[in-house]
CSV table of C-alpha atoms and ligand atoms in Angstrom, one decimal:
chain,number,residue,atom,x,y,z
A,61,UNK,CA,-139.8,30.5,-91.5
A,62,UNK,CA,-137.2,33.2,-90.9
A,63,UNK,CA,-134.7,30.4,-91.1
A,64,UNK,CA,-132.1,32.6,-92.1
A,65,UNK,CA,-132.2,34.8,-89.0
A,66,UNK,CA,-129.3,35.1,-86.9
A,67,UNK,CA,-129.0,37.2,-83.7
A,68,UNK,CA,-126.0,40.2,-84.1
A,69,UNK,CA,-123.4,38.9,-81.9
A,70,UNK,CA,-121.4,42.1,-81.6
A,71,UNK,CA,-124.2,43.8,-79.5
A,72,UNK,CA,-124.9,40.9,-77.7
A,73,UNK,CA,-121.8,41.4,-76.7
A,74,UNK,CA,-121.7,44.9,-76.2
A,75,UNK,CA,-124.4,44.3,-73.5
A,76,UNK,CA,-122.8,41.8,-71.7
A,77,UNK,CA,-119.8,44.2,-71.1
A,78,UNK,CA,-121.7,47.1,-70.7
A,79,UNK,CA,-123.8,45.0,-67.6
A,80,UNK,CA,-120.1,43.4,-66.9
A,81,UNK,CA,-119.0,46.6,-66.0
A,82,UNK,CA,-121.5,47.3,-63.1
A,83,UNK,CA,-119.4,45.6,-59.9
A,84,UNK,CA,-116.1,44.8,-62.0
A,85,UNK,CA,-114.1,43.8,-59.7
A,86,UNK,CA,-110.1,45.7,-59.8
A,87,UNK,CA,-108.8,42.6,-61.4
A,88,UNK,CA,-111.3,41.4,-63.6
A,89,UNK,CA,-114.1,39.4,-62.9
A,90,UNK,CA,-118.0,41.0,-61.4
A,91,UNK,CA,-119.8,41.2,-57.6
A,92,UNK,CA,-123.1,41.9,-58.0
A,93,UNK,CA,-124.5,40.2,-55.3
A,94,UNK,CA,-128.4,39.8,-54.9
A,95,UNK,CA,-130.5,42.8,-53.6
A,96,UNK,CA,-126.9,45.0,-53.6
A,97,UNK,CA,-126.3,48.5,-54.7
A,98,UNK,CA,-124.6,46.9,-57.5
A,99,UNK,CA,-127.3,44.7,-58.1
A,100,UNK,CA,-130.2,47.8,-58.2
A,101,UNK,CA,-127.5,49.3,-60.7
A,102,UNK,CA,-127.6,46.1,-63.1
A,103,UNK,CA,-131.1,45.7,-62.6
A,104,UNK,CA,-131.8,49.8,-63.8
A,105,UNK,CA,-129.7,49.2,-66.7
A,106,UNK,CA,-131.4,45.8,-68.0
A,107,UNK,CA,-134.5,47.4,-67.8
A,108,UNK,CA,-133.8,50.6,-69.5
A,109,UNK,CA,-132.8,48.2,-72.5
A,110,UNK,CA,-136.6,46.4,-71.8
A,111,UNK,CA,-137.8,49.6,-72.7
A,112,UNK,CA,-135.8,51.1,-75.6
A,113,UNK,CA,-137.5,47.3,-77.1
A,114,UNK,CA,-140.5,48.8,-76.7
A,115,UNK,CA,-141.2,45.4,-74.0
A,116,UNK,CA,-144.3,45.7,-71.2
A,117,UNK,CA,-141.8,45.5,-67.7
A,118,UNK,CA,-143.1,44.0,-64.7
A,119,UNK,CA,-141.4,43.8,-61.4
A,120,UNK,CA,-143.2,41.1,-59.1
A,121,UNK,CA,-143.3,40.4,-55.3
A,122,UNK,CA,-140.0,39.1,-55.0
A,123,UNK,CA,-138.3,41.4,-57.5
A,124,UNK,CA,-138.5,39.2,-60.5
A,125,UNK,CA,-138.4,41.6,-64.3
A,126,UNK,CA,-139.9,40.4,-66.9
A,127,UNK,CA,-140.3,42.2,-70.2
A,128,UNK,CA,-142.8,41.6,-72.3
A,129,UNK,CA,-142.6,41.6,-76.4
A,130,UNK,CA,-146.2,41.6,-77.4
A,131,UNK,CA,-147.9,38.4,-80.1
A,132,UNK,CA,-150.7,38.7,-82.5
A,133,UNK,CA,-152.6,36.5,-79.9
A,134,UNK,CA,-152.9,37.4,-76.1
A,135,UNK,CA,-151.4,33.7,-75.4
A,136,UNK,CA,-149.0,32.7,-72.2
A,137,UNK,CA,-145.7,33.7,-73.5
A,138,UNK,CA,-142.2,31.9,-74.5
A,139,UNK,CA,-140.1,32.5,-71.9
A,140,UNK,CA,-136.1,33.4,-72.2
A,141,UNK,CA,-134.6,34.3,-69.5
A,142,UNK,CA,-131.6,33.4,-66.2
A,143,UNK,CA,-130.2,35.7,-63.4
A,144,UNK,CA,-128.2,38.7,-63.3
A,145,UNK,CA,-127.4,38.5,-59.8
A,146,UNK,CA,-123.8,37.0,-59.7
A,147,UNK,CA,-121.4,35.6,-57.3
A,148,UNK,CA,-118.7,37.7,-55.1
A,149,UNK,CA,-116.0,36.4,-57.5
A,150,UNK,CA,-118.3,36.2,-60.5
A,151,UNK,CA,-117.9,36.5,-64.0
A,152,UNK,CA,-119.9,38.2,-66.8
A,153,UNK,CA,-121.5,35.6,-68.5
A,154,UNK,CA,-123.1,33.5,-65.9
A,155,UNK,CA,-126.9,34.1,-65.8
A,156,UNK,CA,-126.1,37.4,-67.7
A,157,UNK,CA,-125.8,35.5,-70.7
A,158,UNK,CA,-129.8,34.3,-70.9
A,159,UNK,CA,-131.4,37.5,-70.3
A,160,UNK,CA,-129.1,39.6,-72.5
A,161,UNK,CA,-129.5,36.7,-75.4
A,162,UNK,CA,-133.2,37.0,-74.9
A,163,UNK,CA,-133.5,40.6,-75.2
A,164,UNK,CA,-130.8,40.1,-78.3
A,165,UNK,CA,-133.4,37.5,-79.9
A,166,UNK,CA,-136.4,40.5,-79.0
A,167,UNK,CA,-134.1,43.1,-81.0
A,168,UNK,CA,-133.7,40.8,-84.2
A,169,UNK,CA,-136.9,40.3,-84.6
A,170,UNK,CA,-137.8,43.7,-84.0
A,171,UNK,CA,-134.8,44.7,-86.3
A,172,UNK,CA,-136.4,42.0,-89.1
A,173,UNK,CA,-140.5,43.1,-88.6
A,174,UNK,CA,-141.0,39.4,-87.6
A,175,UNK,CA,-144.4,39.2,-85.3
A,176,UNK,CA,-145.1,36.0,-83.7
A,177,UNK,CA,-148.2,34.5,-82.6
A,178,UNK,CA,-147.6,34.6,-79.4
A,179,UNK,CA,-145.7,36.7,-76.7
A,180,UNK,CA,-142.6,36.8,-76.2
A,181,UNK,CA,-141.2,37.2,-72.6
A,182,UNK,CA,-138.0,37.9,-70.6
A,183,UNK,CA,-137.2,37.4,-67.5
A,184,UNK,CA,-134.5,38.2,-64.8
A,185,UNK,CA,-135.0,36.0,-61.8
A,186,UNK,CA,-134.2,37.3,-58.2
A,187,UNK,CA,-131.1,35.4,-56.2
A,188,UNK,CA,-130.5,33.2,-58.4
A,189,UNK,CA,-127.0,32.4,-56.9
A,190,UNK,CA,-128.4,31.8,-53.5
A,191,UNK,CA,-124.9,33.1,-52.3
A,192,UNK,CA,-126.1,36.2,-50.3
A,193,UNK,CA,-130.0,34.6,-49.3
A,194,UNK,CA,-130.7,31.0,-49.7
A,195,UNK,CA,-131.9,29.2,-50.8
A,196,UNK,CA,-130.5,29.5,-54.7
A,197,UNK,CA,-133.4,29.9,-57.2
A,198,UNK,CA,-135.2,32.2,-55.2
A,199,UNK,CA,-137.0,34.2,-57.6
A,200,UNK,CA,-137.9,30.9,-59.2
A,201,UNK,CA,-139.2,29.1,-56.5
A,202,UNK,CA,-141.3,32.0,-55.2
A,203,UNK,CA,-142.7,32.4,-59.3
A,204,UNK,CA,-143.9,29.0,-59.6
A,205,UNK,CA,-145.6,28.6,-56.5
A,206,UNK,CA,-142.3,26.5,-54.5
A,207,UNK,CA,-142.6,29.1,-51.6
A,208,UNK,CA,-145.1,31.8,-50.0
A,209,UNK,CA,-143.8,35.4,-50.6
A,210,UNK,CA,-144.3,36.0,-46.9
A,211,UNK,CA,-141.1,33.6,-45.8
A,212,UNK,CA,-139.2,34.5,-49.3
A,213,UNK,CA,-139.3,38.5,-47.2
A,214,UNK,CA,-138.3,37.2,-44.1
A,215,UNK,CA,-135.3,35.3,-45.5
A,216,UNK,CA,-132.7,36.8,-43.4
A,217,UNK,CA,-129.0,37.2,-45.5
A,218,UNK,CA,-125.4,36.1,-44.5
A,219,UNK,CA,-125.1,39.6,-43.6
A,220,UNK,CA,-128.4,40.2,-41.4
A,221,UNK,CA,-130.3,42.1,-43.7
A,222,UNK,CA,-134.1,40.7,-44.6
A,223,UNK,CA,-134.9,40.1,-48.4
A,224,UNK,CA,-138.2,42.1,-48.3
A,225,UNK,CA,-136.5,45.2,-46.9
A,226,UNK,CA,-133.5,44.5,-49.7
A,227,UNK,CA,-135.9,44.5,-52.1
A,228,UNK,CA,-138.0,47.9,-50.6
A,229,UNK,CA,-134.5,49.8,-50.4
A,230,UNK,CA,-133.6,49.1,-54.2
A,231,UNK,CA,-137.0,49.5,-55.2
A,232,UNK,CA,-137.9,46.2,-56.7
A,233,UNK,CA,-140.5,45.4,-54.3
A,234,UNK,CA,-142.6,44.9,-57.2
A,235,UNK,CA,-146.5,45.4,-57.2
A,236,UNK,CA,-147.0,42.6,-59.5
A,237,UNK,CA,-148.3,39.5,-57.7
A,238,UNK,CA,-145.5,36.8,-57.6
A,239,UNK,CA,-148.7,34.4,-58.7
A,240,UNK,CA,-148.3,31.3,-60.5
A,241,UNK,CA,-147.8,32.8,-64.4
A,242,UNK,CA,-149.2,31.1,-67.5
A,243,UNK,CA,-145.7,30.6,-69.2
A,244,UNK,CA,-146.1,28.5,-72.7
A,245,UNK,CA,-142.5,27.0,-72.6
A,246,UNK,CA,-139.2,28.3,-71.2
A,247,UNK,CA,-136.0,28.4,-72.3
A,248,UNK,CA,-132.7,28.9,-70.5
A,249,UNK,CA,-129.2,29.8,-72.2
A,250,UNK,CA,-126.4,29.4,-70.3
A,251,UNK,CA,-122.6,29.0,-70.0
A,252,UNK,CA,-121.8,25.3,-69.0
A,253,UNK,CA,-119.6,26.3,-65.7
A,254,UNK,CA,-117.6,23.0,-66.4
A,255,UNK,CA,-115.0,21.3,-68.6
A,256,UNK,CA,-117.3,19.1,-70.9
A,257,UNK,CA,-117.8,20.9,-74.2
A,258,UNK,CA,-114.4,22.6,-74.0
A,259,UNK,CA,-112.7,19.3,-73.4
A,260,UNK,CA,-114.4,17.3,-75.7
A,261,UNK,CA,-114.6,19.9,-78.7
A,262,UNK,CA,-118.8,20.4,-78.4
A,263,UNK,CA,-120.0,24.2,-79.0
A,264,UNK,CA,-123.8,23.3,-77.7
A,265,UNK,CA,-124.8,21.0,-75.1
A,266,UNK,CA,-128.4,20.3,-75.5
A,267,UNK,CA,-128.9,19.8,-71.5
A,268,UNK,CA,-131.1,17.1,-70.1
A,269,UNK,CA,-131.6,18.0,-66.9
A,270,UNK,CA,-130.7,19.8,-63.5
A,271,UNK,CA,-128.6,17.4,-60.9
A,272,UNK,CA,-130.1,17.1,-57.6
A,273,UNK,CA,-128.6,19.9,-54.6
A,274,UNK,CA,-128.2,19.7,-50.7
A,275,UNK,CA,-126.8,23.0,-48.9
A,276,UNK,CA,-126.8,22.2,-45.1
A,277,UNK,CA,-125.4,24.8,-42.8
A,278,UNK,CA,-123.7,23.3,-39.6
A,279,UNK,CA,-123.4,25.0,-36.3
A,280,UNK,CA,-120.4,24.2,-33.6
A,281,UNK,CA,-120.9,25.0,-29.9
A,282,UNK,CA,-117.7,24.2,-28.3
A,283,UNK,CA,-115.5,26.0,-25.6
A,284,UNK,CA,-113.3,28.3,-25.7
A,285,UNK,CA,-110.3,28.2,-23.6
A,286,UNK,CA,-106.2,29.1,-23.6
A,287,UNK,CA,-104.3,27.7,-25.9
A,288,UNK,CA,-101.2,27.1,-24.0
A,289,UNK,CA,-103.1,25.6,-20.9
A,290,UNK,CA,-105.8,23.5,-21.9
A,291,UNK,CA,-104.1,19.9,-22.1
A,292,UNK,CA,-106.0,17.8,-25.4
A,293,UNK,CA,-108.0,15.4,-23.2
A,294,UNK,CA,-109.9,18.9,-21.8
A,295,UNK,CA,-110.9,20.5,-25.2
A,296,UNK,CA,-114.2,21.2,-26.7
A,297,UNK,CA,-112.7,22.5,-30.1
A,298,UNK,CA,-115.6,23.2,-32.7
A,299,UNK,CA,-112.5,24.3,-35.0
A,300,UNK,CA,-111.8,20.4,-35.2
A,301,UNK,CA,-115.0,19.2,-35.3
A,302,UNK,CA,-115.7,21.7,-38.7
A,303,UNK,CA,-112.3,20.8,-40.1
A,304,UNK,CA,-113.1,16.9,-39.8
A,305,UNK,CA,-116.0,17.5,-40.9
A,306,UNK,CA,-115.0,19.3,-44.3
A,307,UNK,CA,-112.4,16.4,-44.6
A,308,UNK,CA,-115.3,13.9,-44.6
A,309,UNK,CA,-117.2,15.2,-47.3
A,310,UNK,CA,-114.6,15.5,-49.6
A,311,UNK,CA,-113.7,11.7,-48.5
A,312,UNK,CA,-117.3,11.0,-49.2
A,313,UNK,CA,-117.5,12.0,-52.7
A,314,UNK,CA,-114.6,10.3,-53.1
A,315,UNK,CA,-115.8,6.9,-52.2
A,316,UNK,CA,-119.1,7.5,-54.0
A,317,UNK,CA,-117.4,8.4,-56.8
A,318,UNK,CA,-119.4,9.1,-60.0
A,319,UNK,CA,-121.1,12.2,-60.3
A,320,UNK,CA,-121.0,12.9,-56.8
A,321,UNK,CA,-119.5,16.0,-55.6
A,322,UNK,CA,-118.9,18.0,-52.0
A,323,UNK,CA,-117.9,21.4,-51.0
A,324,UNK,CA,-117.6,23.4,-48.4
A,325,UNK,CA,-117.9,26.9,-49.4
A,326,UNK,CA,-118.2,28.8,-45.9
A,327,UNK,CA,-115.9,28.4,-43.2
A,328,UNK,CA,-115.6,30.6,-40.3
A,329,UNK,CA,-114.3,29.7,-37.0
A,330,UNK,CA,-114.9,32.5,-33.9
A,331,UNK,CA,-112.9,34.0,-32.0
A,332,UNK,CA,-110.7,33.1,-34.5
A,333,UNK,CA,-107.3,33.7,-32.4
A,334,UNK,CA,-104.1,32.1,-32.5
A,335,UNK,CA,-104.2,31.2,-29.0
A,336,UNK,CA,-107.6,30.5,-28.2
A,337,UNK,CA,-109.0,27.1,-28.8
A,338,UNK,CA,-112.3,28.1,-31.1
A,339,UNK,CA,-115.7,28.3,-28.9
A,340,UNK,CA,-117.6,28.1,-32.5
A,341,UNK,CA,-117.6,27.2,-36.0
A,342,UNK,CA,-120.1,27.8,-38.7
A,343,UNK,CA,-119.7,26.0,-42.2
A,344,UNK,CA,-121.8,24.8,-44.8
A,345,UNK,CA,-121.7,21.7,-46.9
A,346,UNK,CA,-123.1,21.6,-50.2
A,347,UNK,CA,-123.5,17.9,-51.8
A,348,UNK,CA,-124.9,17.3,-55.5
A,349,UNK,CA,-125.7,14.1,-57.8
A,350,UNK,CA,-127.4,13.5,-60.8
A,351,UNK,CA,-128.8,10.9,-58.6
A,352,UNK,CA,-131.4,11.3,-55.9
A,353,UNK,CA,-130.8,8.1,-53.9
A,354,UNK,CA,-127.6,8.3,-54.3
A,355,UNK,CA,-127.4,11.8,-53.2
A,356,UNK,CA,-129.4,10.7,-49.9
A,357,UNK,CA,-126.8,8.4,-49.2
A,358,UNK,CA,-124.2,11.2,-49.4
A,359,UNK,CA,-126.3,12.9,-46.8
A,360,UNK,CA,-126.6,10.5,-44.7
A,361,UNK,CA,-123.3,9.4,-44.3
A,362,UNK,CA,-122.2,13.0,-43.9
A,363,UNK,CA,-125.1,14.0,-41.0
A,364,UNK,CA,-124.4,10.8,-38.9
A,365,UNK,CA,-120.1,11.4,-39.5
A,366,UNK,CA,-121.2,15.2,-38.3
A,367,UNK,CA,-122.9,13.9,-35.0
A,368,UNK,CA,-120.1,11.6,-34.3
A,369,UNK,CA,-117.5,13.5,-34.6
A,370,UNK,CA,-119.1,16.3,-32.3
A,371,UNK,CA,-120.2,14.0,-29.5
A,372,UNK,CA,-116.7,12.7,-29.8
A,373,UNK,CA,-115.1,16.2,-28.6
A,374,UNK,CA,-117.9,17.5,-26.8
A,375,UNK,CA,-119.5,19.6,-28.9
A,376,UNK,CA,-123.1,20.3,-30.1
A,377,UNK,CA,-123.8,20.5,-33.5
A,378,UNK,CA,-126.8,22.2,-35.0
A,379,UNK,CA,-127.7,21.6,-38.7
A,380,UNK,CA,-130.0,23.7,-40.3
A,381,UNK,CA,-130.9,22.7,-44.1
A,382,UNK,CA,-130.2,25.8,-46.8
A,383,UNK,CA,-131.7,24.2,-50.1
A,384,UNK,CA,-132.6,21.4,-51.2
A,385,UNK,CA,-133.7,20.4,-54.6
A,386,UNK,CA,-134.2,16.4,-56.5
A,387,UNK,CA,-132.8,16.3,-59.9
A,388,UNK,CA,-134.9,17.9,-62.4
A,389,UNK,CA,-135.3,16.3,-66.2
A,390,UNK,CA,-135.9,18.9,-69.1
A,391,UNK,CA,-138.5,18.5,-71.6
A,392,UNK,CA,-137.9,15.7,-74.5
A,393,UNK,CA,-139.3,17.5,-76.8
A,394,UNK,CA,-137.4,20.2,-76.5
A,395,UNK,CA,-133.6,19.1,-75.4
A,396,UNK,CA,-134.5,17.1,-79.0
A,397,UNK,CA,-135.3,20.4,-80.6
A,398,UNK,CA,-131.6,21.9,-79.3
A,399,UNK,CA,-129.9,19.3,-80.5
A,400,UNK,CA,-131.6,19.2,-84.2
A,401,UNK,CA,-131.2,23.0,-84.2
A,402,UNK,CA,-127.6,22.5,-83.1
A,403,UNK,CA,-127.0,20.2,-86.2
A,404,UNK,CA,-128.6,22.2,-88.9
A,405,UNK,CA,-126.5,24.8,-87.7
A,406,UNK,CA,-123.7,22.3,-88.5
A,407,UNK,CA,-122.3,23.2,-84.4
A,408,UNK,CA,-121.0,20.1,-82.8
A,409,UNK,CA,-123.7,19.5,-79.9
A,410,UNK,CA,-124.0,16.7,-77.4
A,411,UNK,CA,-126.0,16.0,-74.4
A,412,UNK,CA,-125.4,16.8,-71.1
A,413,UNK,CA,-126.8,17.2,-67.0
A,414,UNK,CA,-126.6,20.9,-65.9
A,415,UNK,CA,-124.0,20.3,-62.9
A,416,UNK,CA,-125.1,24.0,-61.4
A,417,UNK,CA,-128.4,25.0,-60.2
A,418,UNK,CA,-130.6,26.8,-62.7
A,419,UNK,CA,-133.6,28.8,-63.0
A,420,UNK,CA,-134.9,26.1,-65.7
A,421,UNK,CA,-134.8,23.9,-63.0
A,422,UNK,CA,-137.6,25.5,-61.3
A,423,UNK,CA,-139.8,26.3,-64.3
A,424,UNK,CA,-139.5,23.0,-65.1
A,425,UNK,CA,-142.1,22.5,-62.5
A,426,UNK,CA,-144.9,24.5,-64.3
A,427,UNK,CA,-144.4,24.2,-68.0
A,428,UNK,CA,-142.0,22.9,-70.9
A,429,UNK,CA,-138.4,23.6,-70.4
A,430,UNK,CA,-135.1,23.3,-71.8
A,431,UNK,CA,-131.4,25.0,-71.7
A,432,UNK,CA,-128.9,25.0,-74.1
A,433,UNK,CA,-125.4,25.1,-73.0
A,434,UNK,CA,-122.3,26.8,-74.6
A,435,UNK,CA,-118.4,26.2,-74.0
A,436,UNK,CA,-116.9,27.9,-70.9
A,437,UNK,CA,-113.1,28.1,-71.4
A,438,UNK,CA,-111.5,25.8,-68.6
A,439,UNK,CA,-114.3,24.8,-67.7
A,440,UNK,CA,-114.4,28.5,-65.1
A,441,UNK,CA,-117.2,29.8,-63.6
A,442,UNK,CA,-117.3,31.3,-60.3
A,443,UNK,CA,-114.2,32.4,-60.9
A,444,UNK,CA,-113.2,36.1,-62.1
A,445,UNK,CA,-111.3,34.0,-65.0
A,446,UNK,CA,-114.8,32.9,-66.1
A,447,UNK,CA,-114.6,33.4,-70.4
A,448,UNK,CA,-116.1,32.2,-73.5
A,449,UNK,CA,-115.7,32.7,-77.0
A,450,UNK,CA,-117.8,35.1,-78.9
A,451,UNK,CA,-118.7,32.8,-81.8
A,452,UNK,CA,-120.1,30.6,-79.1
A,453,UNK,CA,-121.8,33.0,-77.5
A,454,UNK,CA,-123.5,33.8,-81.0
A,455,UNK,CA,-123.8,30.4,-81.9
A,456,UNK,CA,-125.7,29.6,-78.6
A,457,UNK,CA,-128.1,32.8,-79.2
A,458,UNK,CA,-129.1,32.0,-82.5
A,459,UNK,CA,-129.8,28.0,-81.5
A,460,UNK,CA,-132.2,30.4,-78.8
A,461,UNK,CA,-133.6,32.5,-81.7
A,462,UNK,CA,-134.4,29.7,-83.7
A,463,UNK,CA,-136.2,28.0,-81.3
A,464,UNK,CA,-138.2,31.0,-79.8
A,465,UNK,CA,-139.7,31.4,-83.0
A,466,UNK,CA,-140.5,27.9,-83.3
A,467,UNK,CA,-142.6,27.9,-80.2
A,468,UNK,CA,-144.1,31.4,-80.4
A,469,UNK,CA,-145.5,30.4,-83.8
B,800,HGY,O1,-125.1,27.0,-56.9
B,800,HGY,C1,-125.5,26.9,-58.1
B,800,HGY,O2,-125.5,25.9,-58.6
B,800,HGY,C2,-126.0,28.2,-58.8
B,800,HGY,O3,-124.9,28.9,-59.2
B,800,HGY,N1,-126.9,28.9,-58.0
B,801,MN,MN1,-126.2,30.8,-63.3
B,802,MN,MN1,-123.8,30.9,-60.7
């Protein structure tokens, strides 16, 4: 059925530069960060595309779009779909990639006359990255049920604006209730943000799951006091206490070994002088492992090192938690169907965990879901740098098409 289809990779592309080119960055790379100007403008342009398909576009409570492609039954749709929202020092592929490949699959059929039983949806997820409001998944969580809209519009951002009044001011404060959706299966393609494929010569991973993530945000109350003056044994210096702290985690992952990783992504230390022994410090740690248990474990001996090391220099330490989320596994079924689609293709596949947080993660909860991977170069992402290959970026949307149609028949 239709098994000849392929997607046409040269608009695909098109699109993905076109929406690249809303927050490029003066050296290359995208900021589009969540609920931005720049954000509104990449939002406006993916849904002028929605409608030029000829898709139904509704904008929920929490600013989710979703276009709809209509079936020969009034079923709960297949669902393509990822983010758009992207880091500070993003690239244009990640997130990008799934909507754009979905609306690429919606225009080959539409190009080809091919109807399919049932509905066909797409579906650009709000905060994806969690970078500006956390927690990450946001749009997800609040669409499956994972939080009340209420608290997702009081989520106060890194820079002191609320999500609800972010979303009013760009005008995605959608009317459409962010309810739980009847959504027939989901699928999810996506660069792999890591070295895997390239390094071992794979252009699909068929993905198996989601690895497990902790973001906990640390708070430093020391004292602040002259640099010059203040002999050691007198200092409260929440400067150290962050900085040991940071060294720990790394240490930690380390010992653990394995899948385990650490990072500490925000850093800031106030007043930030050269000659004033810091009063504050505010960083966050973000932990991950395939592995719930073991990822417990990784919290735990970071927490108790954290309390430690403050009483030690007399200073308080307040954690507050930013996300949290268990490992997720993908549907059987359907990681099985990427990787037998992979192979008639004749595309090297293999399987893999997603190592990044994903928006499949979260549907995972309330209906089938997969997510095929394709090769980033390097193994970039979150870095301007972030590239991969056109063919790949074909190959991985037609592995999409193919299985669309297979569960929209
Ligand atoms: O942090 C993540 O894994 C994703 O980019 N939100
Ligand atoms: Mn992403
Ligand atoms: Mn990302």
């Amino acid at each position: 059925m239709h098994d000849n289809l392929r997607i046409d990779g040269a608009r695909l592309l098109s699109r993905l530069e076109k929406l690249g080119e809303i927050g490029a960055l003066p050296g290359g790379g995208v900021c589009r960060l969540a609920l931005t100007d720049e954000d509104k403008a990449g939002r406006d342009l993916v849904v002028s595309w929605m409608r030029e398909l000829g898709l139904t576009v509704t904008i929920d409570a929490i600013g989710n779009i979703t276009g709809t492609r209509a079936g020969t039954e009034d079923l709960p749709p297949v669902m393509a779909g990822s983010h758009i929202d992207t880091v500070a020092t993003g690239g244009i592929y990640d997130g990008n990639l799934g909507v754009l490949a979905g609306l690429e699959v919606i225009e080959t059929l539409n190009d080809a006359g091919v109807t399919t039983r049932r509905p066909i949806a797409v579906t650009a997820f709000t905060n994806e990255e969690g970078a500006r409001f956390q927690p990450d998944m946001l749009g997800s969580v609040v669409y499956t049920g994972g939080m009340p809209i209420g608290q997702a519009h009081d989520t106060v951002s890194i820079d002191g604006q609320k999500l609800g009044e972010e979303l009013a001011r760009i005008g995605y404060l959608g009317e459409a209730p962010a309810a739980v959706p009847k959504v027939h299966a989901y699928v999810e393609l996506h660069i792999e943000q890591g070295p895997v494929l390239e390094a071992e010569g794979f252009r699909i991973g068929a993905v198996e799951g989601v690895q497990g993530i902790s973001w906990t945000e640390f708070s430093l109350i020391g004292q602040s006091s002259h640099a010059g003056t203040t002999p050691m044994r007198m200092r409260h210096d929440a400067g150290l206490v962050a900085a040991e702290i940071s060294a720990f985690a790394r240490k930690t992952a380390k010992e653990i070994g394995g899948d385990q990783v650490a990072t500490v992504g925000m850093f800031t230390v106030s007043p930030n002088l050269v000659n004033v022994v810091p009063d504050k410090a505010v960083m966050t740690v973000d932990l991950r492992n395939t592995d719930d248990e073991i990822l417990k474990e990784a919290e735990r001996r970071v927490f108790a090192f954290a309390e430690e090391a403050a009483k030690a220099e007399g200073v308080t330490l307040e954690k507050r938690t930013l996300a949290r989320f268990a490992p997720v596994a993908f549907t059987p079924a359907l990681v099985d169907r990427v990787e037998a689609i992979a192979k008639e293709f004749e595309l090297p596949v293999r399987r893999l965990p997603a190592g990044a947080g994903h928006d499949a993660g979260i549907l995972a909860e309330i209906c089938p879901a997969c997510m095929i991977f394709v090769p980033s170069v390097n193994g970039l992402s979150h870095n301007v740098k972030e590239y991969t290959a056109p063919a790949d970026l074909s190959a991985g949307a037609d592995v999409l098409l193919r299985l669309m149609l297979e569960l929209s028949a």
